[in-house]
């Protein structure tokens, strides 16, 4: 596997698991690292199949022109499955309560902010909170108890989809969590997403109406 974009990366030949999802994303996995892929392309992207000297080659290209080139020396298993409509993630008590509290006190994100809807439905799952800032711009908020890179990727996919809706665009993003990992903060900043650290106790109290915005 070879990746060419803002940086270059190479994975030597080895057995891999390649996932191609209905949203167009492509990810490459090894038999470690838990759920995290070795490399991936987020949607929207296109996949072109080709061959060179009898070897299958897949080229995945995203909207920025970055390429993920996958050389298939041998196919051990090939299957396709329709997963259907996902019922959505069932959030744990703390995360769900954070969403409820922030929606009830949306003005803590900024004076003049208004709530549009909690669990705003999209084709790839519900956005935790959709709101508008004091200028009337649409903002999508993704809430986690612990903010990691996967959460930023999830919000990025929502933003890509929401910004295709002319009634909502342009849509900004806020990644909100009780704790945000440094790598997630760097990725969010690179993608123009604001990070907010949520104080659960302060949100439940009446004496502290402030969030820490970094």
C-alpha positions as a Markdown table, in Angstrom:
| # | Residue | x | y | z |
|---|---|---|---|---|
| 1 | Unk | 0.0 | 0.0 | 0.0 |
| 2 | Unk | 1.3 | 3.5 | -0.9 |
| 3 | Unk | -0.2 | 6.8 | 0.2 |
| 4 | Unk | 0.6 | 10.1 | -1.6 |
| 5 | Unk | -0.8 | 13.4 | -0.2 |
| 6 | Unk | 0.3 | 15.9 | 2.3 |
| 7 | Unk | 2.8 | 13.2 | 3.3 |
| 8 | Unk | 3.8 | 9.8 | 1.9 |
| 9 | Unk | 3.6 | 6.4 | 3.5 |
| 10 | Unk | 4.3 | 2.8 | 2.5 |
| 11 | Unk | 3.0 | -0.5 | 3.9 |
| 12 | Unk | 5.0 | -3.5 | 2.8 |
| 13 | Unk | 3.4 | -6.6 | 1.5 |
| 14 | Unk | 1.5 | -8.5 | 4.2 |
| 15 | Unk | -2.0 | -10.0 | 4.8 |
| 16 | Unk | -4.4 | -7.1 | 5.4 |
| 17 | Unk | -8.1 | -6.6 | 5.9 |
| 18 | Unk | -9.6 | -4.0 | 3.5 |
| 19 | Unk | -13.0 | -2.5 | 4.4 |
| 20 | Unk | -15.0 | -0.5 | 1.8 |
| 21 | Unk | -18.1 | 1.0 | 3.4 |
| 22 | Unk | -21.3 | 2.2 | 1.8 |
| 23 | Unk | -20.3 | 5.9 | 2.6 |
| 24 | Unk | -17.3 | 5.5 | 0.3 |
| 25 | Unk | -14.7 | 5.2 | 2.9 |
| 26 | Unk | -11.8 | 2.8 | 2.5 |
| 27 | Unk | -9.7 | 1.5 | 5.5 |
| 28 | Unk | -6.8 | -0.9 | 5.7 |
| 29 | Unk | -6.4 | -3.0 | 8.9 |
| 30 | Unk | -3.8 | -5.4 | 10.4 |
| 31 | Unk | -4.4 | -8.0 | 13.0 |
| 32 | Unk | -3.5 | -5.6 | 15.9 |
| 33 | Unk | -4.2 | -2.0 | 16.8 |
| 34 | Unk | -7.7 | -3.0 | 17.9 |
| 35 | Unk | -10.2 | -1.0 | 15.7 |
| 36 | Unk | -7.8 | 1.6 | 14.3 |
| 37 | Unk | -6.8 | 1.3 | 10.7 |
| 38 | Unk | -3.2 | 1.4 | 9.4 |
| 39 | Unk | -4.4 | 3.9 | 6.7 |
| 40 | Unk | -7.7 | 5.1 | 5.4 |
| 41 | Unk | -9.5 | 7.5 | 3.0 |
| 42 | Unk | -12.5 | 9.3 | 4.4 |
| 43 | Unk | -15.5 | 10.0 | 2.0 |
| 44 | Unk | -16.1 | 11.4 | -0.4 |
| 45 | Unk | -13.6 | 9.5 | -2.5 |
| 46 | Unk | -13.5 | 7.3 | -5.6 |
| 47 | Unk | -12.1 | 3.8 | -6.1 |
| 48 | Unk | -10.7 | 2.7 | -9.5 |
| 49 | Unk | -9.7 | -0.9 | -10.2 |
| 50 | Unk | -6.8 | -1.6 | -12.6 |
| 51 | Unk | -4.1 | -4.1 | -13.2 |
| 52 | Unk | -0.3 | -4.1 | -13.9 |
| 53 | Unk | 1.5 | -7.3 | -15.0 |
| 54 | Unk | -1.5 | -9.4 | -14.0 |
| 55 | Unk | -1.6 | -7.9 | -10.5 |
| 56 | Unk | -4.8 | -6.1 | -9.3 |
| 57 | Unk | -4.3 | -2.5 | -8.3 |
| 58 | Unk | -6.8 | -0.3 | -6.6 |
| 59 | Unk | -6.4 | 3.5 | -6.6 |
| 60 | Unk | -8.5 | 5.5 | -4.1 |
| 61 | Unk | -8.6 | 9.2 | -4.6 |
| 62 | Unk | -10.2 | 11.8 | -2.3 |
| 63 | Unk | -11.5 | 15.2 | -3.1 |
| 64 | Unk | -8.1 | 16.8 | -2.3 |
| 65 | Unk | -6.4 | 14.6 | -5.0 |
| 66 | Unk | -4.6 | 12.4 | -2.4 |
| 67 | Unk | -4.1 | 8.8 | -3.5 |
| 68 | Unk | -4.2 | 5.5 | -1.7 |
| 69 | Unk | -2.7 | 2.8 | -4.0 |
| 70 | Unk | -3.4 | -0.8 | -3.0 |
| 71 | Unk | -1.6 | -3.7 | -4.7 |
| 72 | Unk | -3.4 | -7.0 | -4.4 |
| 73 | Unk | -0.9 | -9.9 | -4.7 |
| 74 | Unk | -3.5 | -12.4 | -3.5 |
| 75 | Unk | -7.1 | -12.3 | -2.4 |
| 76 | Unk | -7.8 | -14.7 | 0.5 |
| 77 | Unk | -11.4 | -13.8 | 1.0 |
| 78 | Unk | -13.9 | -11.5 | -0.7 |
| 79 | Unk | -17.4 | -10.9 | 0.5 |
| 80 | Unk | -20.0 | -8.1 | 0.5 |
| 81 | Unk | -22.7 | -7.6 | 3.1 |
| 82 | Unk | -25.6 | -5.1 | 3.3 |
| 83 | Unk | -25.8 | -3.8 | 6.9 |
| 84 | Unk | -28.9 | -1.8 | 6.4 |
| 85 | Unk | -29.9 | 1.3 | 8.4 |
| 86 | Unk | -27.9 | 1.5 | 11.6 |
| 87 | Unk | -30.0 | 2.2 | 14.7 |
| 88 | Unk | -27.4 | 4.6 | 16.0 |
| 89 | Unk | -25.1 | 4.5 | 19.0 |
| 90 | Unk | -26.6 | 4.1 | 22.4 |
| 91 | Unk | -24.7 | 6.5 | 24.6 |
| 92 | Unk | -23.7 | 5.8 | 28.1 |
| 93 | Unk | -25.3 | 7.8 | 30.9 |
| 94 | Unk | -22.7 | 10.4 | 31.3 |
| 95 | Unk | -22.3 | 11.1 | 27.6 |
| 96 | Unk | -26.1 | 11.3 | 27.0 |
| 97 | Unk | -26.5 | 13.5 | 30.0 |
| 98 | Unk | -23.7 | 15.9 | 28.7 |
| 99 | Unk | -25.7 | 16.2 | 25.5 |
| 100 | Unk | -28.9 | 16.9 | 27.3 |
| 101 | Unk | -27.3 | 19.5 | 29.6 |
| 102 | Unk | -25.5 | 21.3 | 26.8 |
| 103 | Unk | -28.6 | 21.3 | 24.6 |
| 104 | Unk | -30.6 | 22.9 | 27.5 |
| 105 | Unk | -27.9 | 25.5 | 28.1 |
| 106 | Unk | -26.7 | 26.0 | 24.6 |
| 107 | Unk | -25.9 | 29.6 | 25.3 |
| 108 | Unk | -22.8 | 28.5 | 27.2 |
| 109 | Unk | -21.2 | 28.0 | 23.8 |
| 110 | Unk | -21.7 | 31.7 | 23.2 |
| 111 | Unk | -24.1 | 34.5 | 23.8 |
| 112 | Unk | -27.0 | 34.5 | 21.3 |
| 113 | Unk | -26.5 | 30.8 | 20.3 |
| 114 | Unk | -29.7 | 28.8 | 19.7 |
| 115 | Unk | -30.5 | 25.1 | 19.6 |
| 116 | Unk | -31.9 | 23.7 | 16.3 |
| 117 | Unk | -32.2 | 20.0 | 17.4 |
| 118 | Unk | -30.6 | 17.3 | 19.4 |
| 119 | Unk | -29.8 | 14.0 | 17.6 |
| 120 | Unk | -30.2 | 15.8 | 14.2 |
| 121 | Unk | -30.7 | 12.9 | 11.7 |
| 122 | Unk | -28.4 | 12.3 | 8.7 |
| 123 | Unk | -27.9 | 9.4 | 6.3 |
| 124 | Unk | -24.8 | 8.3 | 8.3 |
| 125 | Unk | -26.2 | 8.7 | 11.8 |
| 126 | Unk | -27.5 | 11.5 | 14.1 |
| 127 | Unk | -25.4 | 14.6 | 14.9 |
| 128 | Unk | -25.4 | 15.1 | 18.7 |
| 129 | Unk | -26.4 | 18.8 | 18.6 |
| 130 | Unk | -27.2 | 21.1 | 15.7 |
| 131 | Unk | -27.3 | 24.8 | 16.6 |
| 132 | Unk | -26.8 | 28.3 | 15.3 |
| 133 | Unk | -24.3 | 30.9 | 16.6 |
| 134 | Unk | -25.1 | 34.5 | 17.2 |
| 135 | Unk | -24.5 | 35.3 | 13.5 |
| 136 | Unk | -27.0 | 32.6 | 12.4 |
| 137 | Unk | -24.3 | 30.2 | 11.1 |
| 138 | Unk | -25.0 | 26.5 | 11.5 |
| 139 | Unk | -22.8 | 24.6 | 14.0 |
| 140 | Unk | -22.6 | 20.8 | 14.5 |
| 141 | Unk | -21.5 | 19.6 | 17.9 |
| 142 | Unk | -20.1 | 16.1 | 18.5 |
| 143 | Unk | -20.0 | 15.2 | 22.2 |
| 144 | Unk | -17.8 | 12.6 | 23.8 |
| 145 | Unk | -16.8 | 11.7 | 27.3 |
| 146 | Unk | -13.2 | 11.2 | 26.1 |
| 147 | Unk | -12.3 | 13.0 | 22.9 |
| 148 | Unk | -10.1 | 11.0 | 20.6 |
| 149 | Unk | -9.2 | 11.0 | 16.9 |
| 150 | Unk | -12.1 | 8.7 | 16.0 |
| 151 | Unk | -14.5 | 11.3 | 17.3 |
| 152 | Unk | -12.9 | 14.0 | 15.2 |
| 153 | Unk | -13.2 | 11.7 | 12.1 |
| 154 | Unk | -16.9 | 11.1 | 13.0 |
| 155 | Unk | -17.6 | 14.8 | 13.2 |
| 156 | Unk | -15.6 | 15.4 | 9.9 |
| 157 | Unk | -17.9 | 13.0 | 8.1 |
| 158 | Unk | -21.0 | 14.7 | 9.5 |
| 159 | Unk | -19.6 | 18.1 | 8.4 |
| 160 | Unk | -18.9 | 16.8 | 4.9 |
| 161 | Unk | -22.5 | 15.7 | 4.6 |
| 162 | Unk | -24.2 | 18.7 | 6.2 |
| 163 | Unk | -22.2 | 21.1 | 4.0 |
| 164 | Unk | -23.8 | 19.6 | 0.9 |
| 165 | Unk | -27.2 | 20.9 | 2.2 |
| 166 | Unk | -27.7 | 24.4 | 0.8 |
| 167 | Unk | -30.2 | 25.1 | 3.6 |
| 168 | Unk | -27.5 | 24.5 | 6.3 |
| 169 | Unk | -24.2 | 25.3 | 4.6 |
| 170 | Unk | -21.7 | 26.6 | 5.6 |
| 171 | Unk | -21.6 | 24.3 | 8.7 |
| 172 | Unk | -18.9 | 24.7 | 11.4 |
| 173 | Unk | -17.9 | 22.0 | 13.8 |
| 174 | Unk | -17.3 | 21.9 | 17.6 |
| 175 | Unk | -15.7 | 18.8 | 19.2 |
| 176 | Unk | -16.8 | 18.7 | 22.9 |
| 177 | Unk | -15.6 | 16.3 | 25.5 |
| 178 | Unk | -14.7 | 16.1 | 29.2 |
| 179 | Unk | -11.1 | 15.3 | 28.1 |
| 180 | Unk | -9.6 | 15.8 | 24.7 |
| 181 | Unk | -6.5 | 13.9 | 23.7 |
| 182 | Unk | -3.6 | 16.0 | 22.2 |
| 183 | Unk | -3.7 | 14.1 | 18.9 |
| 184 | Unk | -7.4 | 14.7 | 18.5 |
| 185 | Unk | -7.0 | 18.4 | 19.3 |
| 186 | Unk | -4.3 | 18.7 | 16.6 |
| 187 | Unk | -6.4 | 16.9 | 14.0 |
| 188 | Unk | -9.5 | 19.0 | 14.9 |
| 189 | Unk | -7.5 | 22.3 | 14.6 |
| 190 | Unk | -6.1 | 21.2 | 11.3 |
| 191 | Unk | -9.6 | 20.7 | 10.0 |
| 192 | Unk | -11.0 | 24.0 | 11.3 |
| 193 | Unk | -13.0 | 22.3 | 14.1 |
| 194 | Unk | -13.1 | 24.1 | 17.5 |
| 195 | Unk | -12.5 | 22.0 | 20.7 |
| 196 | Unk | -14.5 | 22.6 | 23.9 |
| 197 | Unk | -13.7 | 20.9 | 27.2 |
| 198 | Unk | -16.9 | 20.2 | 29.1 |
| 199 | Unk | -17.0 | 20.5 | 32.9 |
| 200 | Unk | -19.8 | 18.1 | 33.9 |
| 201 | Unk | -20.2 | 19.5 | 37.4 |
| 202 | Unk | -20.3 | 23.1 | 36.1 |
| 203 | Unk | -23.0 | 22.2 | 33.5 |
| 204 | Unk | -25.1 | 20.7 | 36.2 |
| 205 | Unk | -24.6 | 23.7 | 38.6 |
| 206 | Unk | -26.1 | 27.2 | 38.5 |
| 207 | Unk | -23.0 | 29.1 | 39.6 |
| 208 | Unk | -20.8 | 28.3 | 36.6 |
| 209 | Unk | -22.1 | 29.0 | 33.1 |
| 210 | Unk | -18.7 | 28.8 | 31.3 |
| 211 | Unk | -17.1 | 26.2 | 29.1 |
| 212 | Unk | -13.3 | 26.3 | 28.5 |
| 213 | Unk | -12.8 | 27.0 | 24.8 |
| 214 | Unk | -9.3 | 26.2 | 23.4 |
